[in-house]
């Protein structure tokens, strides 16, 4: 699960722009370059994007009303920076550099190019605190997770599908 929450001024984006941005955010984790940048691809349905539109008189930065500001809060739980770095054989700093470069490229047309200021932060939650449809998600790269990836939905799995190949 990456959960993205974007707190935006009211009417900053059309419904089509929201859908396009949500697709591009999902591509960060499940798109053609996610494996080369992070060493993994997540099932697309793991990524959730929520837009919170805020009225100008309810959006304050530094105690001042601000109608050209976007706050983005992301929670990662499906993978950790350390795990991605180990998969790639690179440092956590390099994983973060790759991640923020990708995020910046995706967000630029929607934020900087439109004159918005932005604050962005990522939190990591423990994998063991996560459930989908009442189930603990299968381990990364397990046959069950690969099936979830292919089917793009959660479903029950057997113990045999939890064994991750080590070769």
mmCIF file of N, CA and C in Angstrom, residues 10 19 22 41 64 73 88:
data_model
loop_
_atom_site.group_PDB
_atom_site.id
_atom_site.type_symbol
_atom_site.label_atom_id
_atom_site.label_comp_id
_atom_site.label_asym_id
_atom_site.label_seq_id
_atom_site.Cartn_x
_atom_site.Cartn_y
_atom_site.Cartn_z
ATOM 1 N N UNK A 10 -9.589 23.973 -3.679
ATOM 2 C CA UNK A 10 -10.808 23.563 -4.388
ATOM 3 C C UNK A 10 -10.669 23.901 -5.866
ATOM 4 N N UNK A 19 -7.876 11.772 -12.399
ATOM 5 C CA UNK A 19 -7.741 10.389 -12.866
ATOM 6 C C UNK A 19 -6.382 10.167 -13.519
ATOM 7 N N UNK A 22 -3.697 10.194 -10.770
ATOM 8 C CA UNK A 22 -3.776 8.945 -9.987
ATOM 9 C C UNK A 22 -3.161 7.781 -10.762
ATOM 10 N N UNK A 41 7.663 -4.506 -8.395
ATOM 11 C CA UNK A 41 6.422 -3.945 -8.908
ATOM 12 C C UNK A 41 5.319 -4.384 -7.962
ATOM 13 N N UNK A 64 -1.313 31.812 7.496
ATOM 14 C CA UNK A 64 -1.871 32.659 6.437
ATOM 15 C C UNK A 64 -2.672 31.808 5.451
ATOM 16 N N UNK A 73 0.735 13.845 1.462
ATOM 17 C CA UNK A 73 1.117 12.910 2.518
ATOM 18 C C UNK A 73 1.034 11.500 1.937
ATOM 19 N N UNK A 88 18.014 -4.029 -4.840
ATOM 20 C CA UNK A 88 18.749 -3.366 -5.918
ATOM 21 C C UNK A 88 20.259 -3.407 -5.708
#
